[in-house]
Amino acid sequence: MIELEHVSKRFTLDDKTVTAVDDVSLKIFDGEIFGIIGFSGAGKSTLVRCINLLERPDVGNVKINNIEFTSLKPKDLYNARKKIGMIFQQFNLMPSRTVFQNVAYPLKGMSKDAISKKVRELLNLVEIGDKENAYPSELSGGQKQRVAIARALANEPDILLCDEATSALDPQTTYSILKLLKELNKKLSLTIVVITHEMEVVKTICTRAAVMDAGRIVETGDVFNIFSRPQHQMTKNFVRSTSHLSKLDDLMRENSPMVELKPGEMLVKLTYGQLDVSEPLISIAARQFNIDLNIVLADVEIVAGALIGGTVLILSGEAAKIHEAVNYFKSKGVRVDVIKSEIEDAIYKEEEVYAETEVRL
Amino acid sequence: MHEVLVEWLPNLMKRLPEFWKAAGDTVLMEVWAGAICFVLGMIFGIILTVTKPGGIMENRPVYQTLDKIINLFRSIPFIILLTALMPLSRFIMGTAIYVRGVIVPLVFGATPFFSRQVESALAQTDKGLIEAALSMGSSPFEIIFRVYLRESVAPLTRATTITAISLLGLTAMAGAVGAGGLGDFAIRYGHDRNMIDITWVTVIVLVLAVSIVQWLGDKIARKNTH
Ligand SMILES: Nc1ncnc2c1ncn2[C@@H]1O[C@H](COP(=O)(O)OP(=O)(O)OP(=O)(O)O)[C@@H](O)[C@H]1O
Ligand SMILES: [Mg+2]
């Protein structure tokens, strides 16, 4: 278990002081894939570097598997670090060494044969066994990161720290590296800490996550909860920025014809979260209440094994039937926000509800 | 062949043994001063690199002191260093003339330059590599040998080449204070007695020597660049 207790780290540059990490307390449990997300400059890198003490906190304790890292003697710290692997955005492979030699770098005090065996085993584990004699300059980004992972795992660590490990990679390669990390997490019961500014990454592999802003952790929790019920404004911004539904605001602002209503129509946003939407709600509603449901935007995906997201619809039909349909959705646990309404008897006052579009998706 | 040489290089051919002795002295100065300078410069360059602010063994007093001393010696013209260091040379080497007597000033002249060259060669090492090595539990000493030096073979070779060539220039100057060598040979005959052939041959030999050093340096550097 990784325990950070009231960790703070300041930097002073030309008499300007930046509090990169501000009183952060955090527990990361064994076998977790824990995400730390935040915008650039939030202090994520500094925080993760405090875990293996590449950066020594000004205040606070760092405990890993019940060992007080902050009070270790240099020599013990060097040994302790061998049990915490780390990978980086820029891969940081040694250019003058081959793939084999890079992975062999952290292996010491072993016979030549034992080292060869271990290196080959690691290279096969990350599925790059055919490249052992290549130099890093001859590899693609994804291949480099695989080598870096193999090297980080050489001393059989319990923990792997990933600082923006996929940020220099294209989406497909990112996905393959994330998949590899997930497999390693299972196979080796490796605890993984993932630093990223990409919500996608957290969504794809993390079980829990913390959101960081200006050196502080503003929200911690299950990834699913963070996505479906973000509490802090920063988190909401993050979630919004990754959802296609955020386009709704643009459409509204531009008065796009897509969201133009004829009399008797209503624009609504349905938000799913934490529920089983295996029922075809929309088509049921259409049939049952005899109304038209026209999908304007949809963004539904699976996060941490559950469905999350929403749909923006234009409902048209008899006012009473629309009302019934809305109640039907609500009864199924779907959140309904009315964005705009052109219904005569105005059951829904748009002024009242419009403010809510700012709220979550 | 011999006749042709005698015809074209009359003065040199009359002083051939002296020429070989001078060339040998130059080689001796270059090798001795170069070797000492290489070791000291590496040590100082490494100390500068690791003790500078943000370095792996950050140490302000050590860095500042070494930095100032190097700047001091680099600002003294070599010709002045040659005479100023005579007492020290007598103390260490027992003499201030001949090849023996000039090793001390040569070392003082070239080491600060080489230390800076080493410092800037090592500074080219990607910070990320140091980070990675630290994260893998490497100690500072391990990082010096297994990362800094190992990853900087090419720039260090270039630094050594440049220093070796500039040291050759210094050995010629040292000839002026009685160290012997090709510089002395060229001044005494080529300049003082106007024996043009001696000047030219000396120049050609020095140019060849520089070219060989440069070629060798480039070859090693290229072989270590991946
Ligand atoms: N060595 C340092 N010296 C001075 N300031 C630093 C140093 N390292 C980080 N900072 C400052 O601390 C703050 C947090 O930096 P950090 O690198 O931890 O952010 P980050 O969340 O990782 O950002 P990014 O996503 O851009 O990597 C920034 O304002 C940065 O300028
Ligand atoms: Mg960062």
Coordinates of C-alpha atoms and ligand atoms in Angstrom, one line a residue:
Chain A
M1 CA 0.0 0.0 0.0
I2 CA 1.2 3.5 -0.8
E3 CA 0.3 6.1 1.8
L4 CA 0.9 9.7 1.4
E5 CA 0.3 11.8 4.5
H6 CA 0.0 15.6 4.2
V7 CA 2.6 15.8 1.5
S8 CA 3.6 19.2 0.3
K9 CA 6.3 20.3 -2.1
R10 CA 7.2 23.8 -3.0
F11 CA 9.6 25.1 -5.7
T12 CA 11.2 28.5 -5.6
L13 CA 12.3 30.0 -8.9
D14 CA 13.6 33.6 -8.9
D15 CA 11.9 34.4 -5.7
K16 CA 8.6 33.1 -7.0
T17 CA 7.2 30.2 -5.0
V18 CA 5.1 27.5 -6.6
T19 CA 3.3 25.0 -4.3
A20 CA 3.4 22.1 -6.7
V21 CA 1.9 19.7 -4.2
D22 CA -0.3 21.1 -1.5
D23 CA -1.1 19.0 1.6
V24 CA -2.0 15.8 -0.3
S25 CA -3.0 12.7 1.6
L26 CA -3.7 9.6 -0.4
K27 CA -3.9 5.8 0.0
I28 CA -3.4 3.5 -2.9
F29 CA -4.1 -0.1 -2.3
D30 CA -2.3 -3.2 -3.5
G31 CA -3.4 -4.4 -6.9
E32 CA -5.2 -1.2 -7.8
I33 CA -4.8 0.7 -11.0
F34 CA -5.0 4.2 -9.6
G35 CA -5.3 7.2 -11.8
I36 CA -4.2 10.7 -11.0
I37 CA -5.7 13.2 -13.5
G38 CA -5.4 16.9 -13.8
F39 CA -4.6 19.6 -16.3
S40 CA -1.0 20.6 -17.1
G41 CA 0.8 22.1 -14.2
A42 CA -1.6 20.6 -11.6
G43 CA 1.3 19.0 -9.9
K44 CA 0.8 15.4 -11.0
S45 CA 4.4 14.6 -11.9
T46 CA 5.7 16.2 -8.7
L47 CA 3.2 14.1 -6.7
V48 CA 4.2 10.8 -8.3
R49 CA 7.9 11.7 -8.0
C50 CA 7.3 12.1 -4.3
I51 CA 6.2 8.5 -4.1
N52 CA 9.7 7.2 -5.0
L53 CA 11.3 10.3 -3.5
L54 CA 12.8 11.5 -6.8
E55 CA 11.4 14.6 -5.3
R56 CA 11.7 14.9 -1.5
P57 CA 8.5 16.4 0.0
D58 CA 9.1 19.5 2.2
V59 CA 6.4 18.3 4.6
G60 CA 4.7 15.0 5.1
N61 CA 5.3 11.3 5.1
V62 CA 5.5 8.7 2.3
K63 CA 4.9 5.2 3.5
I64 CA 5.1 2.2 1.1
N65 CA 4.3 -1.2 2.4
N66 CA 4.6 0.2 5.8
I67 CA 8.1 1.4 5.3
E68 CA 8.7 5.1 6.0
F69 CA 10.4 6.2 2.8
T70 CA 11.1 9.7 4.0
S71 CA 13.3 8.4 6.8
L72 CA 15.4 5.8 4.9
K73 CA 19.1 6.2 4.6
P74 CA 20.4 6.8 1.0
K75 CA 21.6 3.3 0.5
D76 CA 18.3 1.8 1.8
L77 CA 16.4 4.2 -0.4
Y78 CA 18.3 3.0 -3.5
N79 CA 17.3 -0.5 -2.7
A80 CA 13.8 0.4 -1.9
R81 CA 13.4 2.1 -5.2
K82 CA 14.2 -1.1 -7.0
K83 CA 10.8 -2.3 -5.9
I84 CA 9.1 0.6 -7.5
G85 CA 9.2 0.7 -11.3
M86 CA 8.7 3.9 -13.2
I87 CA 8.0 4.7 -16.8
F88 CA 7.9 8.1 -18.5
Q89 CA 6.3 10.0 -21.3
Q90 CA 9.7 10.3 -23.1
F91 CA 10.5 6.6 -22.5
N92 CA 14.0 7.5 -21.3
L93 CA 15.8 4.6 -22.8
M94 CA 19.6 4.8 -22.9
P95 CA 20.4 5.5 -26.6
S96 CA 23.9 3.9 -26.5
R97 CA 22.5 0.6 -25.3
T98 CA 20.6 -2.0 -27.2
V99 CA 17.1 -3.1 -26.1
F100 CA 18.7 -6.0 -24.3
Q101 CA 21.3 -3.9 -22.5
N102 CA 18.6 -1.4 -21.5
V103 CA 16.6 -4.0 -19.8
A104 CA 19.7 -5.5 -18.3
Y105 CA 20.7 -2.1 -16.8
P106 CA 18.9 -2.6 -13.4
L107 CA 19.9 -6.2 -13.1
K108 CA 23.0 -6.6 -11.0
G109 CA 24.7 -9.2 -8.9
M110 CA 23.4 -12.0 -11.2
S111 CA 25.3 -14.3 -13.4
K112 CA 25.4 -13.5 -17.1
D113 CA 23.2 -16.5 -17.9
A114 CA 20.7 -15.5 -15.3
I115 CA 20.6 -12.0 -16.7
S116 CA 20.0 -13.2 -20.2
K117 CA 17.3 -15.4 -19.1
K118 CA 15.6 -12.7 -17.1
V119 CA 15.9 -10.1 -19.9
R120 CA 14.4 -12.5 -22.5
E121 CA 11.6 -13.4 -20.2
L122 CA 10.8 -9.7 -19.7
L123 CA 11.0 -8.9 -23.4
N124 CA 8.6 -11.7 -24.1
L125 CA 6.3 -10.5 -21.4
V126 CA 5.9 -7.2 -23.1
E127 CA 5.8 -8.9 -26.5
I128 CA 8.9 -7.5 -28.0
G129 CA 11.2 -10.5 -27.9
D130 CA 12.3 -10.0 -31.5
K131 CA 14.0 -6.6 -30.9
E132 CA 16.6 -7.4 -28.3
N133 CA 19.5 -6.3 -30.5
A134 CA 17.9 -3.1 -31.8
Y135 CA 18.9 0.3 -30.5
P136 CA 16.1 2.6 -29.1
S137 CA 16.5 4.9 -32.1
E138 CA 15.3 2.1 -34.3
L139 CA 12.0 1.5 -32.4
S140 CA 8.6 3.1 -32.6
G141 CA 7.1 5.0 -29.7
G142 CA 5.0 2.0 -28.6
Q143 CA 7.9 -0.4 -28.9
K144 CA 10.1 2.0 -26.8
Q145 CA 7.5 2.1 -24.1
R146 CA 7.3 -1.7 -24.0
V147 CA 11.1 -1.8 -23.5
A148 CA 10.8 0.8 -20.8
I149 CA 8.1 -1.3 -19.1
A150 CA 10.3 -4.4 -19.3
R151 CA 13.2 -2.4 -17.8
A152 CA 10.9 -1.1 -15.0
L153 CA 9.8 -4.6 -14.2
A154 CA 13.3 -6.1 -14.1
N155 CA 13.6 -6.1 -10.3
E156 CA 10.1 -7.5 -9.9
P157 CA 8.6 -4.4 -8.3
D158 CA 5.2 -4.4 -6.6
I159 CA 4.4 -1.0 -7.9
L160 CA 4.7 0.7 -11.3
L161 CA 4.5 4.4 -11.6
C162 CA 3.5 5.7 -15.0
D163 CA 4.0 9.4 -15.7
E164 CA 2.1 10.3 -18.8
A165 CA 3.3 7.0 -20.2
T166 CA 1.0 7.1 -23.2
S167 CA 0.9 10.9 -23.9
A168 CA 3.4 10.7 -26.7
L169 CA 1.6 7.8 -28.4
D170 CA -1.2 7.7 -31.0
P171 CA -4.6 6.5 -29.8
Q172 CA -4.2 3.0 -31.1
T173 CA -0.7 2.5 -29.6
T174 CA -2.0 4.1 -26.4
Y175 CA -4.7 1.5 -26.3
S176 CA -2.3 -1.4 -26.8
I177 CA 0.0 -0.1 -24.0
L178 CA -3.0 0.3 -21.7
K179 CA -4.1 -3.2 -22.4
L180 CA -0.6 -4.4 -21.6
L181 CA -0.6 -2.6 -18.3
K182 CA -3.9 -4.1 -17.4
E183 CA -2.6 -7.6 -18.2
L184 CA 0.5 -7.0 -16.1
N185 CA -1.7 -5.7 -13.3
K186 CA -3.6 -9.0 -13.3
K187 CA -0.7 -11.4 -14.1
L188 CA 1.8 -9.9 -11.6
S189 CA -0.7 -8.4 -9.2
L190 CA 1.1 -5.2 -9.8
T191 CA -0.1 -1.9 -8.3
I192 CA -0.1 0.7 -11.0
V193 CA -0.3 4.5 -10.6
V194 CA -1.2 6.2 -13.8
I195 CA -0.6 9.9 -14.2
T196 CA -2.4 11.5 -17.1
H197 CA -4.3 14.5 -18.4
E198 CA -6.3 12.2 -20.7
M199 CA -9.7 11.2 -19.3
E200 CA -9.7 8.4 -21.8
V201 CA -6.8 6.7 -20.1
V202 CA -8.4 6.8 -16.7
K203 CA -11.7 5.5 -18.2
T204 CA -9.9 2.6 -20.0
I205 CA -7.9 1.1 -17.2
C206 CA -8.3 2.7 -13.8
T207 CA -10.4 1.4 -11.0
R208 CA -10.0 4.4 -8.7
A209 CA -8.8 7.9 -9.5
A210 CA -7.9 11.2 -7.9
V211 CA -8.5 14.5 -9.6
M212 CA -5.8 17.1 -9.0
D213 CA -6.0 20.9 -9.4
A214 CA -3.4 23.4 -8.3
G215 CA -1.4 21.0 -6.2
R216 CA -4.5 19.7 -4.3
I217 CA -6.5 16.5 -4.7
V218 CA -10.0 17.8 -5.2
E219 CA -11.8 14.5 -5.6
T220 CA -11.0 10.8 -5.1
G221 CA -13.2 7.8 -5.8
D222 CA -14.2 5.0 -8.0
V223 CA -13.8 5.9 -11.6
F224 CA -17.4 5.1 -12.2
N225 CA -18.6 7.6 -9.6
I226 CA -16.2 10.2 -10.8
F227 CA -17.6 9.9 -14.2
S228 CA -21.3 9.6 -13.4
R229 CA -21.4 11.9 -10.5
P230 CA -18.5 14.4 -10.5
Q231 CA -18.6 16.6 -7.5
H232 CA -16.0 19.2 -7.9
Q233 CA -16.1 21.8 -10.7
M234 CA -12.7 20.7 -12.0
T235 CA -13.9 17.1 -12.3
K236 CA -17.0 18.3 -14.1
N237 CA -14.9 20.2 -16.6
F238 CA -12.8 17.1 -17.2
V239 CA -15.8 14.9 -17.7
R240 CA -17.5 17.4 -19.9
S241 CA -14.4 17.9 -22.0
T242 CA -14.3 14.3 -22.9
S243 CA -18.0 13.9 -23.7
H244 CA -19.5 14.5 -27.1
L245 CA -22.5 15.8 -25.3
S246 CA -20.6 19.0 -24.5
K247 CA -21.3 19.8 -28.2
L248 CA -24.8 20.5 -27.1
D249 CA -23.7 23.8 -25.5
D250 CA -22.1 24.8 -28.8
L251 CA -25.2 23.9 -30.7
M252 CA -27.4 26.0 -28.4
R253 CA -25.0 28.9 -28.5
E254 CA -24.9 28.9 -32.3
N255 CA -28.7 28.5 -32.5
S256 CA -28.0 25.5 -34.8
P257 CA -30.9 24.3 -36.9
M258 CA -30.2 20.9 -35.3
V259 CA -31.7 22.1 -32.0
E260 CA -34.4 24.3 -33.6
L261 CA -37.8 23.3 -32.3
K262 CA -41.2 23.4 -34.0
P263 CA -44.3 24.0 -31.9
G264 CA -45.1 21.0 -29.9
E265 CA -41.5 19.8 -29.6
M266 CA -39.2 19.6 -26.6
L267 CA -35.4 19.2 -26.5
V268 CA -34.3 17.0 -23.6
K269 CA -31.1 15.5 -22.3
L270 CA -31.2 12.0 -20.8
T271 CA -28.3 11.1 -18.6
Y272 CA -27.6 7.5 -17.7
G273 CA -25.5 6.5 -14.8
Q274 CA -25.1 3.5 -12.7
L275 CA -28.0 1.7 -14.2
D276 CA -28.8 -1.2 -16.4
V277 CA -29.8 0.3 -19.7
S278 CA -30.2 -3.0 -21.3
E279 CA -33.8 -2.1 -22.0
P280 CA -34.2 -0.2 -25.3
L281 CA -35.8 2.8 -23.4
I282 CA -36.1 5.0 -26.4
S283 CA -37.8 2.6 -28.7
I284 CA -40.1 1.5 -25.9
A285 CA -41.1 5.1 -25.2
A286 CA -41.8 5.7 -28.8
R287 CA -44.0 2.7 -29.1
Q288 CA -45.7 3.0 -25.7
F289 CA -46.5 6.8 -25.9
N290 CA -46.8 7.1 -29.6
I291 CA -44.4 10.0 -29.8
D292 CA -41.4 10.7 -32.0
L293 CA -38.0 10.7 -30.5
N294 CA -35.3 12.2 -32.7
I295 CA -31.7 11.7 -31.5
V296 CA -29.6 14.8 -31.8
L297 CA -26.5 13.7 -29.9
A298 CA -25.5 10.5 -28.2
D299 CA -22.5 9.5 -26.1
V300 CA -22.8 6.3 -24.3
E301 CA -19.9 4.1 -23.2
I302 CA -18.8 1.6 -20.7
V303 CA -16.7 2.8 -17.8
A304 CA -15.5 0.4 -15.2
G305 CA -17.9 -2.1 -16.5
A306 CA -21.1 0.0 -16.3
L307 CA -22.9 2.1 -18.8
I308 CA -22.4 5.8 -18.6
G309 CA -23.3 8.8 -20.8
G310 CA -26.4 10.3 -22.3
T311 CA -28.5 11.2 -25.2
V312 CA -29.9 14.4 -26.4
L313 CA -33.4 14.0 -28.0
I314 CA -36.1 16.0 -29.6
L315 CA -39.5 14.7 -28.5
S316 CA -42.5 15.6 -30.5
G317 CA -46.1 14.5 -30.2
E318 CA -49.0 15.2 -27.9
A319 CA -48.0 17.3 -24.9
A320 CA -49.6 14.9 -22.4
K321 CA -47.8 11.9 -24.0
I322 CA -44.5 13.7 -23.9
H323 CA -45.1 14.3 -20.2
E324 CA -45.8 10.6 -19.7
A325 CA -42.6 9.6 -21.6
V326 CA -40.5 11.9 -19.4
N327 CA -42.0 10.3 -16.3
Y328 CA -41.3 6.9 -17.8
F329 CA -37.6 7.8 -18.2
K330 CA -37.4 9.1 -14.7
S331 CA -39.0 5.9 -13.4
K332 CA -36.2 4.0 -15.0
G333 CA -33.6 6.0 -13.1
V334 CA -32.6 8.2 -16.0
R335 CA -32.0 11.9 -15.3
V336 CA -34.0 14.1 -17.6
D337 CA -33.0 17.7 -18.3
V338 CA -35.3 19.8 -20.4
I339 CA -33.1 22.1 -22.5
K340 CA -35.8 23.9 -24.5
S341 CA -39.5 23.5 -24.9
E342 CA -42.1 24.6 -27.5
I343 CA -45.0 22.9 -25.9
E344 CA -48.1 25.0 -25.5
D345 CA -49.3 24.1 -22.1
A346 CA -45.8 24.5 -20.7
I347 CA -45.6 21.9 -18.1
Y348 CA -41.9 22.6 -18.3
K349 CA -40.7 26.1 -18.0
E350 CA -37.5 26.3 -19.9
E351 CA -36.1 29.1 -17.9
E352 CA -36.2 27.0 -14.8
V353 CA -34.4 24.0 -16.3
Y354 CA -32.1 25.6 -18.7
A355 CA -29.7 26.6 -16.0
E356 CA -29.3 22.9 -15.3
T357 CA -27.6 22.2 -18.6
E358 CA -24.5 23.6 -17.1
V359 CA -24.6 20.7 -14.6
R360 CA -23.3 17.4 -15.4
L361 CA -23.8 15.2 -18.4
Chain B
M1 CA 64.6 10.1 -53.6
H2 CA 67.2 11.2 -51.2
E3 CA 68.7 13.6 -53.7
V4 CA 65.3 15.1 -54.4
L5 CA 64.7 15.7 -50.7
V6 CA 68.2 17.2 -50.3
E7 CA 67.5 19.5 -53.2
W8 CA 64.2 20.7 -52.0
L9 CA 64.7 20.6 -48.3
P10 CA 68.4 21.5 -47.9
N11 CA 68.3 22.8 -44.4
L12 CA 66.0 20.2 -43.0
M13 CA 68.0 17.3 -44.4
K14 CA 71.2 18.6 -42.8
R15 CA 69.4 18.6 -39.4
L16 CA 67.4 15.4 -39.7
P17 CA 68.4 13.9 -36.3
E18 CA 67.6 17.2 -34.6
F19 CA 64.2 17.2 -36.4
W20 CA 63.4 13.7 -35.2
K21 CA 64.4 14.6 -31.7
A22 CA 62.1 17.7 -31.9
A23 CA 59.2 15.7 -33.2
G24 CA 59.8 13.1 -30.4
D25 CA 59.8 15.9 -27.8
T26 CA 56.5 17.2 -29.1
V27 CA 55.0 13.7 -28.9
L28 CA 56.3 13.3 -25.4
M29 CA 54.8 16.7 -24.3
E30 CA 51.5 15.9 -26.0
V31 CA 51.2 12.5 -24.5
W32 CA 52.3 13.3 -20.9
A33 CA 50.5 16.5 -20.5
G34 CA 47.6 15.1 -22.4
A35 CA 47.2 12.1 -20.2
I36 CA 47.4 14.0 -17.0
C37 CA 45.1 16.7 -18.4
F38 CA 42.6 14.0 -19.5
V39 CA 42.4 12.4 -16.0
L40 CA 42.2 15.7 -14.2
G41 CA 39.8 17.3 -16.7
M42 CA 37.5 14.2 -16.5
I43 CA 37.5 14.4 -12.7
F44 CA 36.8 18.2 -12.6
G45 CA 34.2 18.0 -15.4
I46 CA 32.4 15.3 -13.5
I47 CA 32.5 17.2 -10.2
L48 CA 31.2 20.3 -12.0
T49 CA 28.4 18.2 -13.5
V50 CA 27.2 16.5 -10.4
T51 CA 27.6 19.3 -7.9
K52 CA 25.9 22.0 -10.0
P53 CA 22.5 23.2 -8.9
G54 CA 20.0 20.4 -9.7
G55 CA 22.8 17.9 -10.1
I56 CA 22.7 14.4 -8.5
M57 CA 25.2 15.4 -5.7
E58 CA 24.3 19.1 -5.6
N59 CA 26.9 21.0 -3.5
R60 CA 27.1 24.7 -3.8
P61 CA 30.5 25.4 -2.2
V62 CA 32.3 22.8 -4.2
Y63 CA 30.7 23.8 -7.4
Q64 CA 31.3 27.5 -6.9
T65 CA 34.9 27.1 -5.9
L66 CA 35.9 24.8 -8.8
D67 CA 33.9 27.0 -11.2
K68 CA 35.8 30.1 -10.1
I69 CA 39.3 28.4 -10.2
I70 CA 38.6 27.1 -13.7
N71 CA 37.5 30.5 -14.9
L72 CA 40.6 32.1 -13.3
F73 CA 43.0 29.8 -15.1
R74 CA 41.2 30.0 -18.4
S75 CA 41.5 33.8 -18.4
I76 CA 45.3 33.7 -18.1
P77 CA 47.1 33.7 -21.4
F78 CA 49.2 30.6 -21.8
I79 CA 52.4 32.5 -22.5
I80 CA 52.1 34.2 -19.1
L81 CA 51.2 30.9 -17.4
L82 CA 54.4 29.5 -18.8
T83 CA 56.6 31.9 -16.9
A84 CA 54.4 32.4 -13.9
L85 CA 54.4 28.6 -13.2
M86 CA 58.2 28.2 -13.4
P87 CA 58.7 28.1 -9.7
L88 CA 56.0 25.5 -9.3
S89 CA 57.4 23.5 -12.1
R90 CA 60.8 23.5 -10.4
F91 CA 59.2 22.4 -7.2
I92 CA 57.2 19.6 -8.7
M93 CA 59.4 18.4 -11.6
G94 CA 62.8 19.7 -10.4
T95 CA 63.3 21.8 -13.5
A96 CA 61.6 24.5 -15.5
I97 CA 63.1 23.6 -18.9
Y98 CA 63.0 20.8 -21.4
V99 CA 60.1 18.5 -21.8
R100 CA 60.0 17.8 -18.0
G101 CA 59.9 21.5 -17.2
V102 CA 57.0 22.3 -19.3
I103 CA 54.5 19.6 -18.4
V104 CA 53.2 21.5 -15.4
P105 CA 52.3 24.7 -17.3
L106 CA 50.8 22.6 -20.2
V107 CA 48.6 20.7 -17.7
F108 CA 47.5 24.0 -16.1
G109 CA 46.9 25.5 -19.5
A110 CA 44.8 22.7 -21.0
T111 CA 43.0 21.2 -18.0
P112 CA 40.6 24.1 -17.3
F113 CA 39.7 24.1 -21.0
F114 CA 39.2 20.3 -21.0
S115 CA 37.2 20.4 -17.8
R116 CA 34.7 22.8 -19.4
Q117 CA 34.6 20.6 -22.5
V118 CA 33.8 17.6 -20.3
E119 CA 31.2 19.5 -18.4
S120 CA 29.4 20.5 -21.6
A121 CA 29.7 17.0 -23.1
L122 CA 28.1 15.5 -19.9
A123 CA 25.5 18.3 -19.9
Q124 CA 24.1 16.9 -23.2
T125 CA 23.0 13.8 -21.3
D126 CA 19.2 13.7 -21.3
K127 CA 17.9 14.6 -17.9
G128 CA 15.3 11.8 -18.3
L129 CA 18.0 9.2 -18.3
I130 CA 19.2 10.4 -15.0
E131 CA 15.6 10.3 -13.7
A132 CA 15.2 6.8 -15.0
A133 CA 18.4 5.6 -13.5
L134 CA 17.5 7.2 -10.1
S135 CA 14.1 5.5 -10.3
M136 CA 15.8 2.2 -10.8
G137 CA 17.7 2.6 -7.6
S138 CA 21.1 3.6 -9.1
S139 CA 23.4 5.4 -6.7
P140 CA 25.1 8.7 -7.7
F141 CA 28.4 6.9 -8.4
E142 CA 26.7 4.3 -10.5
I143 CA 25.0 7.1 -12.5
I144 CA 28.3 8.8 -13.1
F145 CA 29.8 5.7 -14.6
R146 CA 26.9 3.8 -16.1
V147 CA 24.9 6.8 -17.4
Y148 CA 26.9 10.0 -17.7
L149 CA 30.1 8.5 -19.0
R150 CA 28.7 5.6 -20.9
E151 CA 26.1 7.7 -22.7
S152 CA 28.6 10.5 -23.5
V153 CA 31.3 8.6 -25.2
A154 CA 30.8 10.5 -28.5
P155 CA 30.7 14.0 -27.1
L156 CA 33.6 13.1 -24.7
T157 CA 35.6 11.9 -27.7
R158 CA 35.0 15.2 -29.5
A159 CA 36.0 17.1 -26.4
T160 CA 39.2 15.1 -26.2
T161 CA 40.0 15.7 -29.9
I162 CA 39.5 19.4 -29.6
T163 CA 41.7 19.5 -26.4
A164 CA 44.4 17.4 -27.9
I165 CA 44.6 19.7 -30.9
S166 CA 44.7 22.8 -28.8
L167 CA 47.3 21.2 -26.6
L168 CA 49.5 20.7 -29.7
G169 CA 49.3 24.4 -30.2
L170 CA 50.4 25.0 -26.6
T171 CA 53.4 22.6 -26.9
A172 CA 54.6 24.7 -29.8
M173 CA 54.4 27.8 -27.7
A174 CA 56.1 26.0 -24.8
G175 CA 59.1 25.6 -27.2
A176 CA 59.7 29.3 -26.8
V177 CA 60.7 28.9 -23.2
G178 CA 63.2 26.1 -23.8
A179 CA 61.0 23.1 -23.9
G180 CA 62.2 21.9 -27.3
G181 CA 59.8 20.2 -29.7
L182 CA 58.7 21.2 -33.2
G183 CA 57.6 24.7 -32.3
D184 CA 61.1 25.4 -30.9
F185 CA 62.7 23.8 -34.0
A186 CA 60.6 25.9 -36.4
I187 CA 61.3 29.1 -34.5
R188 CA 65.0 28.6 -34.2
Y189 CA 65.7 27.7 -37.8
G190 CA 62.6 28.5 -39.8
H191 CA 62.1 32.0 -38.3
D192 CA 65.4 33.1 -36.7
R193 CA 67.6 31.8 -39.6
N194 CA 65.0 32.2 -42.3
M195 CA 65.1 28.5 -43.4
I196 CA 61.8 28.4 -45.2
D197 CA 61.8 24.6 -45.9
I198 CA 62.0 23.9 -42.1
T199 CA 59.0 26.1 -41.5
W200 CA 57.0 24.4 -44.2
V201 CA 57.8 20.9 -43.2
T202 CA 57.0 21.7 -39.6
V203 CA 53.7 23.1 -40.6
I204 CA 52.9 20.1 -42.8
V205 CA 53.8 17.7 -40.0
L206 CA 51.6 19.6 -37.5
V207 CA 48.7 19.7 -40.0
L208 CA 49.1 16.0 -40.5
A209 CA 49.1 15.3 -36.8
V210 CA 46.0 17.4 -36.3
S211 CA 44.3 15.6 -39.2
I212 CA 45.1 12.2 -37.8
V213 CA 43.8 13.2 -34.3
Q214 CA 40.7 14.7 -35.8
W215 CA 40.0 11.6 -38.0
L216 CA 40.5 9.2 -35.2
G217 CA 38.2 11.3 -32.9
D218 CA 35.5 11.4 -35.5
K219 CA 35.7 7.7 -36.1
I220 CA 35.4 6.9 -32.5
A221 CA 32.6 9.4 -32.0
R222 CA 30.7 8.0 -35.0
K223 CA 31.1 4.5 -33.8
N224 CA 29.5 5.4 -30.5
T225 CA 26.5 7.3 -31.9
H226 CA 23.3 5.2 -32.3
Ligands
LIG1 N1 12.0 21.3 -10.5 C1 11.1 22.3 -10.5 N2 11.5 23.6 -10.3 C2 10.6 24.6 -10.2 N3 9.3 24.4 -10.4 C3 8.8 23.2 -10.7 C4 9.7 22.1 -10.8 N4 9.0 21.0 -11.0 C5 7.7 21.4 -11.2 N5 7.6 22.7 -11.0 C6 6.3 23.5 -11.0 O1 5.4 22.8 -10.2 C7 4.1 22.8 -10.8 C8 3.6 21.4 -11.0 O2 4.4 20.8 -12.0 P1 4.2 19.3 -12.4 O3 5.3 19.0 -13.4 O4 4.1 18.4 -11.2 O5 2.8 19.4 -13.1 P2 2.0 18.3 -14.0 O6 0.7 18.2 -13.4 O7 2.8 17.0 -14.1 O8 2.0 19.0 -15.4 P3 2.1 18.3 -16.8 O9 0.8 17.7 -17.2 O10 2.4 19.5 -17.7 O11 3.2 17.4 -16.8 C9 4.3 23.6 -12.1 O12 3.9 24.9 -11.8 C10 5.8 23.6 -12.4 O13 6.2 24.8 -13.0
MG2 MG 3.9 16.0 -15.6

